[in-house]
Coordinates of C-alpha atoms and ligand atoms in Angstrom, one line a residue:
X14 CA 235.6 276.1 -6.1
X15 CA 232.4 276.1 -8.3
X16 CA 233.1 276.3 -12.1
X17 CA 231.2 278.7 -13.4
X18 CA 230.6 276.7 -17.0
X19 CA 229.1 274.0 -14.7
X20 CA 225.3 274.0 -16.4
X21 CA 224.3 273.8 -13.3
X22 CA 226.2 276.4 -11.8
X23 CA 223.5 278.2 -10.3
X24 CA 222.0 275.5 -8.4
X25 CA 225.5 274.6 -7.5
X26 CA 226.2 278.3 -5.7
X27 CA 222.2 277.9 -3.7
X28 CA 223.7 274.4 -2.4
X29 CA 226.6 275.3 -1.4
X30 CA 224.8 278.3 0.5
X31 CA 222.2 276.4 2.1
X32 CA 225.1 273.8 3.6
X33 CA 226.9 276.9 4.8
X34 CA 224.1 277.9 6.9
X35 CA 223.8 274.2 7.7
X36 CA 227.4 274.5 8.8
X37 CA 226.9 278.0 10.8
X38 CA 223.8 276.8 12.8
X39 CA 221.4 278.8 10.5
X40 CA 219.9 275.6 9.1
X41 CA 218.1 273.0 10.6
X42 CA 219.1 269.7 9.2
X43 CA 215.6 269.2 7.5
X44 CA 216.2 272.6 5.8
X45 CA 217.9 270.8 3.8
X46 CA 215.7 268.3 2.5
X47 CA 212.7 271.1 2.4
X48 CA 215.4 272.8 -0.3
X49 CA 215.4 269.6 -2.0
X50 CA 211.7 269.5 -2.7
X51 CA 212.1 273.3 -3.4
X52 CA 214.7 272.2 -6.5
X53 CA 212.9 269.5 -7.8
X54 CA 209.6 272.0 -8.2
X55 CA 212.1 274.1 -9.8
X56 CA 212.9 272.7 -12.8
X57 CA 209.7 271.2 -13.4
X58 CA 208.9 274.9 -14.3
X59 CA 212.0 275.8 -15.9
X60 CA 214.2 276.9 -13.4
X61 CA 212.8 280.4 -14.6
X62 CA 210.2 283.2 -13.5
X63 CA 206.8 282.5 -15.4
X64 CA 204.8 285.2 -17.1
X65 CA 202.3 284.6 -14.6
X66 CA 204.5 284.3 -11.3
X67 CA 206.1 288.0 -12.6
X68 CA 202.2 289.0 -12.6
X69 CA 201.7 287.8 -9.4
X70 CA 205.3 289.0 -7.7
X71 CA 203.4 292.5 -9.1
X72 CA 200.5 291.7 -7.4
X73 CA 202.3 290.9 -4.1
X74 CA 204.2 294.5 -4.2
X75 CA 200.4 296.2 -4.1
X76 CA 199.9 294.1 -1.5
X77 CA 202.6 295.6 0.8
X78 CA 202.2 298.9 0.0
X79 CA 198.4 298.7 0.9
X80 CA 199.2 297.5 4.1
X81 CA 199.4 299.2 7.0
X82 CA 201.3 296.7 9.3
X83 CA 203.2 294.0 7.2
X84 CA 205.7 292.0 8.8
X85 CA 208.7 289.6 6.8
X86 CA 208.5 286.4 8.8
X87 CA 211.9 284.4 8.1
X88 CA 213.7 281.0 9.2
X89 CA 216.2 279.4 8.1
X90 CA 216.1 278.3 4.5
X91 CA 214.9 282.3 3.7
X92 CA 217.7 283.2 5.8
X93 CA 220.6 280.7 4.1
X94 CA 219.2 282.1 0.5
X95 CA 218.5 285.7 0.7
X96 CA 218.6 287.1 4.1
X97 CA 220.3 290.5 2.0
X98 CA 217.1 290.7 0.1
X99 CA 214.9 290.4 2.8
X100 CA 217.4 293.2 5.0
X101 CA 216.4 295.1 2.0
X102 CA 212.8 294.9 1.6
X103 CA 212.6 295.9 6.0
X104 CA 214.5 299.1 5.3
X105 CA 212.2 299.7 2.0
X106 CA 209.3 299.8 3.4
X107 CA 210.0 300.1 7.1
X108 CA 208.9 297.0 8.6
X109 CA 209.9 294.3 10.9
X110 CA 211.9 291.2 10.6
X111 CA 210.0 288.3 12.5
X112 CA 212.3 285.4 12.9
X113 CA 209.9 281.7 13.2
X114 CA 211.9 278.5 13.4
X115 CA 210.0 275.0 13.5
X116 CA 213.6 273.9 15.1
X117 CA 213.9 276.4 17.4
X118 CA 216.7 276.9 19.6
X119 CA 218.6 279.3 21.7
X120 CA 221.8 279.1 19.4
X121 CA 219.9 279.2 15.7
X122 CA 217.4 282.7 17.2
X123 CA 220.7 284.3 17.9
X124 CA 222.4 283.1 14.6
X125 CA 220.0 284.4 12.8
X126 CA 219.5 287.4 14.5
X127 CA 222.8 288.4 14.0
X128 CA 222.7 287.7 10.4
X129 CA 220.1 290.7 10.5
X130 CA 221.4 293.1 12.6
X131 CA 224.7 292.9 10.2
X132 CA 222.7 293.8 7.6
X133 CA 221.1 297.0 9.3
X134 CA 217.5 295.6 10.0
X135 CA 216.6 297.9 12.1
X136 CA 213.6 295.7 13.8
X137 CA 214.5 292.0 14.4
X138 CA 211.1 290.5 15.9
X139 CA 210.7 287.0 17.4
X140 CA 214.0 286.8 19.5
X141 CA 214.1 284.9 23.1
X142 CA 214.2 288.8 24.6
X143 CA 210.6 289.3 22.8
X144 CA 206.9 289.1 24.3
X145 CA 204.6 286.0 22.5
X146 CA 201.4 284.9 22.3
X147 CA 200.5 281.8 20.9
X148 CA 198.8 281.4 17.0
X149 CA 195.5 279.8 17.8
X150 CA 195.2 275.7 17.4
X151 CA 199.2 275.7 16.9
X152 CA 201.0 274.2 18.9
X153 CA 204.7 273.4 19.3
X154 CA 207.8 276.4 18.9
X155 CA 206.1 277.9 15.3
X156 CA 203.2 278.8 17.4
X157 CA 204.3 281.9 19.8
X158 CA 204.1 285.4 17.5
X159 CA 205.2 288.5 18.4
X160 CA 202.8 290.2 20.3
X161 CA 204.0 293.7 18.4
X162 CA 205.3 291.7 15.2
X163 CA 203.0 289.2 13.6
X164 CA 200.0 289.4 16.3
X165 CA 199.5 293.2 15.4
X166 CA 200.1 292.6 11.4
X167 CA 197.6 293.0 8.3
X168 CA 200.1 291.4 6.4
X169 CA 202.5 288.4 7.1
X170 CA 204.9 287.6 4.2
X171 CA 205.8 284.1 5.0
X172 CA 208.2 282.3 2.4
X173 CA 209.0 278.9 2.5
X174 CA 206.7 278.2 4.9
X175 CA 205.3 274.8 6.0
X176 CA 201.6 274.0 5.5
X177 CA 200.8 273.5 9.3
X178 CA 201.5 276.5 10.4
X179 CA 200.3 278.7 7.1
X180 CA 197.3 277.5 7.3
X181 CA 196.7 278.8 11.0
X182 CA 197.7 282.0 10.0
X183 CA 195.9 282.2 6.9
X184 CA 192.7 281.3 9.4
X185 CA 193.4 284.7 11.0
X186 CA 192.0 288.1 9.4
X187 CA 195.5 288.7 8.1
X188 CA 196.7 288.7 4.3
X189 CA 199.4 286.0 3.6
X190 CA 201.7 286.8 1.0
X191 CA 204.0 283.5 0.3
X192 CA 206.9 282.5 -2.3
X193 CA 206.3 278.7 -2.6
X194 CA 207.7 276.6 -5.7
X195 CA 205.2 274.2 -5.4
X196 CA 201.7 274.9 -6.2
X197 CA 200.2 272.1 -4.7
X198 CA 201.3 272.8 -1.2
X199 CA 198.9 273.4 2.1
X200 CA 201.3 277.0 2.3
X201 CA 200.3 277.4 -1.4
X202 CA 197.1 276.6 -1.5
X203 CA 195.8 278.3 2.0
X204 CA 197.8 282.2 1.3
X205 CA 196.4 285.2 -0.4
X206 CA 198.9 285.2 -2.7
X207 CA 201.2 282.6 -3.8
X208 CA 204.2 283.5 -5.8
X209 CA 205.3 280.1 -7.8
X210 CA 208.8 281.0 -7.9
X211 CA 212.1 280.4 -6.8
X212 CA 213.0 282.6 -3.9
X213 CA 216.3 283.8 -5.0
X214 CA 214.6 285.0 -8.0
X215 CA 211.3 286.3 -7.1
X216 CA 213.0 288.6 -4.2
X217 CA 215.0 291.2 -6.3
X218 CA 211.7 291.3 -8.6
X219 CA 209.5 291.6 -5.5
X220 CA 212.0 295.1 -4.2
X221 CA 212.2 296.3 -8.0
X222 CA 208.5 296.0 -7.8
X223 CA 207.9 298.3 -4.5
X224 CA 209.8 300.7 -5.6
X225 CA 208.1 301.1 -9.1
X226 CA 204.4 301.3 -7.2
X227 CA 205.8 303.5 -4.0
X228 CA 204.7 306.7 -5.8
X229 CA 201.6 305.2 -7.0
X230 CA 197.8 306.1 -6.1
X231 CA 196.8 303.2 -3.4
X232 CA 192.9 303.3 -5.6
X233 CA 195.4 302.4 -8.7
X234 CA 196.9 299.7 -6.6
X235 CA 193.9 298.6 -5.1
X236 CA 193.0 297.8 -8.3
X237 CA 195.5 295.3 -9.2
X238 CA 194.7 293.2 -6.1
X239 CA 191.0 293.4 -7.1
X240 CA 192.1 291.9 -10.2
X241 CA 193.7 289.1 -8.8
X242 CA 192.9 285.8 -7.9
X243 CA 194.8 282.9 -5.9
X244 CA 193.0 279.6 -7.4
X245 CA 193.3 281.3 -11.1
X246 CA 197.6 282.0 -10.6
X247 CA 197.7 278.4 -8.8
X248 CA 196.0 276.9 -11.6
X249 CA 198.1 278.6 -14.1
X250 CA 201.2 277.7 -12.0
X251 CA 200.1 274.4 -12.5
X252 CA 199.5 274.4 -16.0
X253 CA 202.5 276.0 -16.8
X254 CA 204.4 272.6 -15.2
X255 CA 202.1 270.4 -17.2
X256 CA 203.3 272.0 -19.9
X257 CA 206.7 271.1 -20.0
X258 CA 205.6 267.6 -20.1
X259 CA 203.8 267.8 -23.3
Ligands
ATP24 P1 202.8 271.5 2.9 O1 202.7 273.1 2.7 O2 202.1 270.8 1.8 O3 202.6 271.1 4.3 P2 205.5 271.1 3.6 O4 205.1 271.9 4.8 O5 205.8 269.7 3.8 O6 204.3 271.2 2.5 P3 208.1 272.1 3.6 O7 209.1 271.2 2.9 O8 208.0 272.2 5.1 O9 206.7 271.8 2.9 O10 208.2 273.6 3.1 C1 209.1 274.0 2.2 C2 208.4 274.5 1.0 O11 209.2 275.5 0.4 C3 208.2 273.4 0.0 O12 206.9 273.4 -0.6 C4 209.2 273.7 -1.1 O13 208.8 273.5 -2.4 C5 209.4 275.2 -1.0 N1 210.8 275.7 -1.3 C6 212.0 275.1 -0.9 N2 213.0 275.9 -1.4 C7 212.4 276.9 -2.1 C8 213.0 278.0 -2.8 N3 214.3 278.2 -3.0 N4 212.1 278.9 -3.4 C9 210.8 278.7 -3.3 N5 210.2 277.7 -2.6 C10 211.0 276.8 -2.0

């Protein structure tokens, strides 16, 4: 049992939820060591949401709701942290779950898949019952897409991602939304949009944001993502770290 006076409490509660998956066949074992690098980016910006990642999780939310055909690819570490979020943000907006696994196996798709379908996605993409083509120049099990998933999208949303495969897709004429704590990584640097944040707290932001805009003229919209651009919120992302040093 966590104690909730633990100044580190938080942290304590993603742990013990990321070896819980480990433990239900959710997490490959380097999950865990990708969460690792994931914490340590974390408190070199303050374990909290900067001014400019909230500006940017705004940005993202035009993003989706400009798009006709966005798709929420997941694996396991999104899955372990905030596979309710992301059950939340398909039924928002209406749009497929993808499920991508760089350790894929039978036994972890269906896991995960079932995590899902608990939670009432109503689209689970990516499953061994599903139709693939390959993501050009990537090879290994992150390469086969969904041909009606990914393959068809404008806009892959692609969290905690590694940098091999991101930057394939970001080589396609797709947008590439990502949550990525570190700044400086390939996934980071080679997406659309790169939300500097932690994950648990940038995805309640990034639903309160979609429903704000839904209503919203898509020219007014538009006009946010004009606005924005990916090397300016990296390099502030990165400032904002060398910051806390000083
Ligand atoms: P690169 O993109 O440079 O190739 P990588 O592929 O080696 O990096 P991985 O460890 O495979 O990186 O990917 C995990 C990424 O997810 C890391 O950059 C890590 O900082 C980030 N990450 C881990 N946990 C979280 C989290 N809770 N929220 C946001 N980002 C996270």
């Amino acid at each position: 049992m966590l104690n909730k006076d633990h100044p580190r409490y938080e942290s304590l509660v993603y742990r013990e939820k990321i070896v819980e998956a480990h433990k239900n066949g959710i997490l490959a074992d380097s999950g865990m060591i990708a969460h690792g690098r994931g914490e340590t980016f974390d408190y070199l910006i303050g374990e909290k949401t900067t001014e400019n990642s909230l500006n940017t999780i705004e940005v993202a939310s035009c993003y989706f709701l400009c798009s006709k055909h966005p798709v929420l690819s997941v694996n396991g570490n999104t899955t372990a942290l905030v596979a309710e979020d992301i059950a939340e943000l398909s039924k928002l907006l209406e749009i497929p779950v993808e499920i991508n696994l760089y350790y894929r196996t039978p036994e972890r798709i269906k896991n995960i898949e079932k995590v899902y379908s608990n939670l009432g996605v109503n689209e689970i993409l990516g499953t061994d019952d599903d139709d693939f083509i390959d993501t050009p120049d990537l090879n290994g099990p992150r390469s086969p897409v969904s041909i009606e998933g990914i393959n068809k999208s404008d806009l892959i949303f692609i969290p905690l991602e590694d940098g091999d495969r991101a930057e394939k897709l970001s080589a396609l004429d797709k947008n590439i939304i990502n949550i990525d704590l570190n700044p400086l990584s390939r996934t980071a640097q080679t997406s659309t949009v790169t939300i500097v944040d932690n994950i648990v707290r940038t995805m309640p932001l990034l639903i309160n944001n979609v429903n704000n805009f839904m209503d919203y003229d898509k020219k007014e919209l538009k006009e946010k993502i004009d606005k924005f651009n990916n090397k300016e919120n990296l390099n502030n992302a990165i400032q904002d770290i060398i910051k806390r040093f000083e």
